[in-house]
Amino acid sequence: MKIGNVAWRWTSTPEDMPQGDSLLQITKSIADLGFDLIDYLVTYESLDEWFTKENSKRLGDYAREKGLTPGVLVFQNASWTALEENERSAHMEYFKRCVETAERIGCTMISCILPMPTGAT
């Protein structure tokens, strides 16, 4: 059995924007505690500003160097079921970037929290 930890619970709020090497420091702390897996969270903002090709690859390499397996990349958004086509299209573009980011980090799974379909009761 492997036991993992989520990196975003090490920040004051799950949506905190990574700064500099903050995710590397969190990754090291989780590894030092003896966990086997690590999960990361992305937001629109962090996909735009922090999770570049280089940072994503470096993060995954660093996690593995510390003995951690990157597990789940979490991407949450309430607009999955938006009625407006342009809003849905924009969200799907971010999801595509999320998939690319997960691949670069080496995460084996993507988790999305989906709302009820618009208009559903």
PDB file of C-alpha atoms in Angstrom:
ATOM      1  CA  MET A   1       0.000   0.000   0.000  1.00  0.00           C
ATOM      2  CA  LYS A   2       1.190   3.505  -0.807  1.00  0.00           C
ATOM      3  CA  ILE A   3       0.159   6.603   1.099  1.00  0.00           C
ATOM      4  CA  GLY A   4       0.029  10.036  -0.493  1.00  0.00           C
ATOM      5  CA  ASN A   5      -0.413  13.649   0.466  1.00  0.00           C
ATOM      6  CA  VAL A   6      -1.909  16.594  -1.377  1.00  0.00           C
ATOM      7  CA  ALA A   7       0.422  19.544  -1.938  1.00  0.00           C
ATOM      8  CA  TRP A   8      -2.357  22.143  -1.840  1.00  0.00           C
ATOM      9  CA  ARG A   9      -3.214  21.444   1.799  1.00  0.00           C
ATOM     10  CA  TRP A  10       0.196  22.889   2.630  1.00  0.00           C
ATOM     11  CA  THR A  11      -0.943  26.337   1.486  1.00  0.00           C
ATOM     12  CA  SER A  12      -3.308  28.727   3.243  1.00  0.00           C
ATOM     13  CA  THR A  13      -5.993  28.045   0.626  1.00  0.00           C
ATOM     14  CA  PRO A  14      -6.068  25.381  -2.078  1.00  0.00           C
ATOM     15  CA  GLU A  15      -5.964  28.028  -4.773  1.00  0.00           C
ATOM     16  CA  ASP A  16      -2.758  29.726  -3.577  1.00  0.00           C
ATOM     17  CA  MET A  17      -0.623  30.610  -6.572  1.00  0.00           C
ATOM     18  CA  PRO A  18       2.756  28.824  -6.554  1.00  0.00           C
ATOM     19  CA  GLN A  19       5.617  31.281  -6.146  1.00  0.00           C
ATOM     20  CA  GLY A  20       9.222  30.559  -7.109  1.00  0.00           C
ATOM     21  CA  ASP A  21      10.142  27.169  -5.694  1.00  0.00           C
ATOM     22  CA  SER A  22       7.206  26.898  -3.257  1.00  0.00           C
ATOM     23  CA  LEU A  23       5.925  23.637  -4.789  1.00  0.00           C
ATOM     24  CA  LEU A  24       9.425  22.178  -4.651  1.00  0.00           C
ATOM     25  CA  GLN A  25       9.648  23.049  -0.951  1.00  0.00           C
ATOM     26  CA  ILE A  26       6.224  21.509  -0.292  1.00  0.00           C
ATOM     27  CA  THR A  27       7.238  18.423  -2.271  1.00  0.00           C
ATOM     28  CA  LYS A  28      10.389  18.054  -0.162  1.00  0.00           C
ATOM     29  CA  SER A  29       8.413  18.387   3.080  1.00  0.00           C
ATOM     30  CA  ILE A  30       5.947  15.704   1.991  1.00  0.00           C
ATOM     31  CA  ALA A  31       8.798  13.385   0.971  1.00  0.00           C
ATOM     32  CA  ASP A  32      10.663  14.033   4.234  1.00  0.00           C
ATOM     33  CA  LEU A  33       7.579  12.876   6.150  1.00  0.00           C
ATOM     34  CA  GLY A  34       7.769   9.524   4.352  1.00  0.00           C
ATOM     35  CA  PHE A  35       4.821   9.721   1.986  1.00  0.00           C
ATOM     36  CA  ASP A  36       4.920   7.767  -1.291  1.00  0.00           C
ATOM     37  CA  LEU A  37       2.633   9.832  -3.542  1.00  0.00           C
ATOM     38  CA  ILE A  38       1.928  13.504  -4.102  1.00  0.00           C
ATOM     39  CA  ASP A  39      -1.026  15.236  -5.735  1.00  0.00           C
ATOM     40  CA  TYR A  40      -1.015  18.755  -7.176  1.00  0.00           C
ATOM     41  CA  LEU A  41      -3.778  21.260  -7.918  1.00  0.00           C
ATOM     42  CA  VAL A  42      -3.925  23.594 -10.909  1.00  0.00           C
ATOM     43  CA  THR A  43      -6.133  26.599 -11.510  1.00  0.00           C
ATOM     44  CA  TYR A  44      -6.625  28.809 -14.537  1.00  0.00           C
ATOM     45  CA  GLU A  45      -4.192  31.313 -13.036  1.00  0.00           C
ATOM     46  CA  SER A  46      -1.503  28.770 -12.196  1.00  0.00           C
ATOM     47  CA  LEU A  47      -1.775  27.173 -15.654  1.00  0.00           C
ATOM     48  CA  ASP A  48      -1.231  30.635 -17.143  1.00  0.00           C
ATOM     49  CA  GLU A  49       1.554  31.759 -14.842  1.00  0.00           C
ATOM     50  CA  TRP A  50       3.384  28.904 -13.133  1.00  0.00           C
ATOM     51  CA  PHE A  51       2.872  25.518 -14.790  1.00  0.00           C
ATOM     52  CA  THR A  52       5.055  26.176 -17.821  1.00  0.00           C
ATOM     53  CA  LYS A  53       6.568  23.255 -19.713  1.00  0.00           C
ATOM     54  CA  GLU A  54       9.817  23.775 -17.839  1.00  0.00           C
ATOM     55  CA  ASN A  55       8.319  24.181 -14.349  1.00  0.00           C
ATOM     56  CA  SER A  56       6.021  21.190 -14.803  1.00  0.00           C
ATOM     57  CA  LYS A  57       8.822  18.890 -15.925  1.00  0.00           C
ATOM     58  CA  ARG A  58      11.115  20.174 -13.166  1.00  0.00           C
ATOM     59  CA  LEU A  59       8.394  19.568 -10.547  1.00  0.00           C
ATOM     60  CA  GLY A  60       7.799  15.988 -11.661  1.00  0.00           C
ATOM     61  CA  ASP A  61      11.521  15.233 -11.871  1.00  0.00           C
ATOM     62  CA  TYR A  62      12.053  16.702  -8.414  1.00  0.00           C
ATOM     63  CA  ALA A  63       9.190  14.681  -6.902  1.00  0.00           C
ATOM     64  CA  ARG A  64      10.623  11.449  -8.320  1.00  0.00           C
ATOM     65  CA  GLU A  65      14.133  12.431  -7.162  1.00  0.00           C
ATOM     66  CA  LYS A  66      12.697  12.766  -3.640  1.00  0.00           C
ATOM     67  CA  GLY A  67      11.084   9.318  -3.902  1.00  0.00           C
ATOM     68  CA  LEU A  68       7.534  10.494  -4.571  1.00  0.00           C
ATOM     69  CA  THR A  69       5.241   9.331  -7.331  1.00  0.00           C
ATOM     70  CA  PRO A  70       3.207  12.178  -8.823  1.00  0.00           C
ATOM     71  CA  GLY A  71      -0.330  10.885  -8.519  1.00  0.00           C
ATOM     72  CA  VAL A  72      -3.288  13.118  -9.318  1.00  0.00           C
ATOM     73  CA  LEU A  73      -3.482  16.534 -10.920  1.00  0.00           C
ATOM     74  CA  VAL A  74      -6.669  18.221  -9.724  1.00  0.00           C
ATOM     75  CA  PHE A  75      -8.459  20.776 -11.906  1.00  0.00           C
ATOM     76  CA  GLN A  76     -11.757  22.179 -10.673  1.00  0.00           C
ATOM     77  CA  ASN A  77     -14.139  24.554 -12.375  1.00  0.00           C
ATOM     78  CA  ALA A  78     -17.831  25.276 -12.251  1.00  0.00           C
ATOM     79  CA  SER A  79     -18.108  26.229 -15.932  1.00  0.00           C
ATOM     80  CA  TRP A  80     -17.873  22.728 -17.396  1.00  0.00           C
ATOM     81  CA  THR A  81     -21.588  22.868 -18.057  1.00  0.00           C
ATOM     82  CA  ALA A  82     -21.873  26.518 -19.122  1.00  0.00           C
ATOM     83  CA  LEU A  83     -24.556  27.211 -21.673  1.00  0.00           C
ATOM     84  CA  GLU A  84     -22.401  29.623 -23.678  1.00  0.00           C
ATOM     85  CA  GLU A  85     -20.312  27.816 -26.291  1.00  0.00           C
ATOM     86  CA  ASN A  86     -17.393  30.264 -26.010  1.00  0.00           C
ATOM     87  CA  GLU A  87     -17.173  29.710 -22.254  1.00  0.00           C
ATOM     88  CA  ARG A  88     -17.241  25.916 -22.648  1.00  0.00           C
ATOM     89  CA  SER A  89     -14.640  26.122 -25.430  1.00  0.00           C
ATOM     90  CA  ALA A  90     -12.316  28.241 -23.299  1.00  0.00           C
ATOM     91  CA  HIS A  91     -12.664  25.792 -20.433  1.00  0.00           C
ATOM     92  CA  MET A  92     -11.882  22.846 -22.699  1.00  0.00           C
ATOM     93  CA  GLU A  93      -8.719  24.629 -23.866  1.00  0.00           C
ATOM     94  CA  TYR A  94      -7.634  24.877 -20.227  1.00  0.00           C
ATOM     95  CA  PHE A  95      -8.472  21.219 -19.728  1.00  0.00           C
ATOM     96  CA  LYS A  96      -6.225  20.383 -22.694  1.00  0.00           C
ATOM     97  CA  ARG A  97      -3.449  22.373 -21.012  1.00  0.00           C
ATOM     98  CA  CYS A  98      -4.162  20.508 -17.793  1.00  0.00           C
ATOM     99  CA  VAL A  99      -3.687  17.172 -19.581  1.00  0.00           C
ATOM    100  CA  GLU A 100      -0.387  18.392 -21.045  1.00  0.00           C
ATOM    101  CA  THR A 101       0.731  19.594 -17.608  1.00  0.00           C
ATOM    102  CA  ALA A 102      -0.182  16.285 -15.980  1.00  0.00           C
ATOM    103  CA  GLU A 103       1.809  14.450 -18.624  1.00  0.00           C
ATOM    104  CA  ARG A 104       4.866  16.680 -18.078  1.00  0.00           C
ATOM    105  CA  ILE A 105       4.728  16.201 -14.312  1.00  0.00           C
ATOM    106  CA  GLY A 106       4.104  12.482 -14.698  1.00  0.00           C
ATOM    107  CA  CYS A 107       0.751  12.371 -12.919  1.00  0.00           C
ATOM    108  CA  THR A 108      -1.164   9.210 -13.674  1.00  0.00           C
ATOM    109  CA  MET A 109      -4.622  10.688 -13.143  1.00  0.00           C
ATOM    110  CA  ILE A 110      -6.563  13.943 -13.525  1.00  0.00           C
ATOM    111  CA  SER A 111      -9.386  14.721 -11.137  1.00  0.00           C
ATOM    112  CA  CYS A 112     -12.125  17.150 -12.099  1.00  0.00           C
ATOM    113  CA  ILE A 113     -14.949  18.174  -9.830  1.00  0.00           C
ATOM    114  CA  LEU A 114     -17.980  18.636 -12.045  1.00  0.00           C
ATOM    115  CA  PRO A 115     -21.144  20.551 -11.190  1.00  0.00           C
ATOM    116  CA  MET A 116     -24.654  19.445 -11.995  1.00  0.00           C
ATOM    117  CA  PRO A 117     -25.584  20.146 -15.615  1.00  0.00           C
ATOM    118  CA  THR A 118     -26.861  23.687 -16.106  1.00  0.00           C
ATOM    119  CA  GLY A 119     -30.606  23.735 -15.565  1.00  0.00           C
ATOM    120  CA  ALA A 120     -30.719  20.336 -13.851  1.00  0.00           C
ATOM    121  CA  THR A 121     -32.820  19.987 -10.738  1.00  0.00           C
TER     122      THR A 121
END
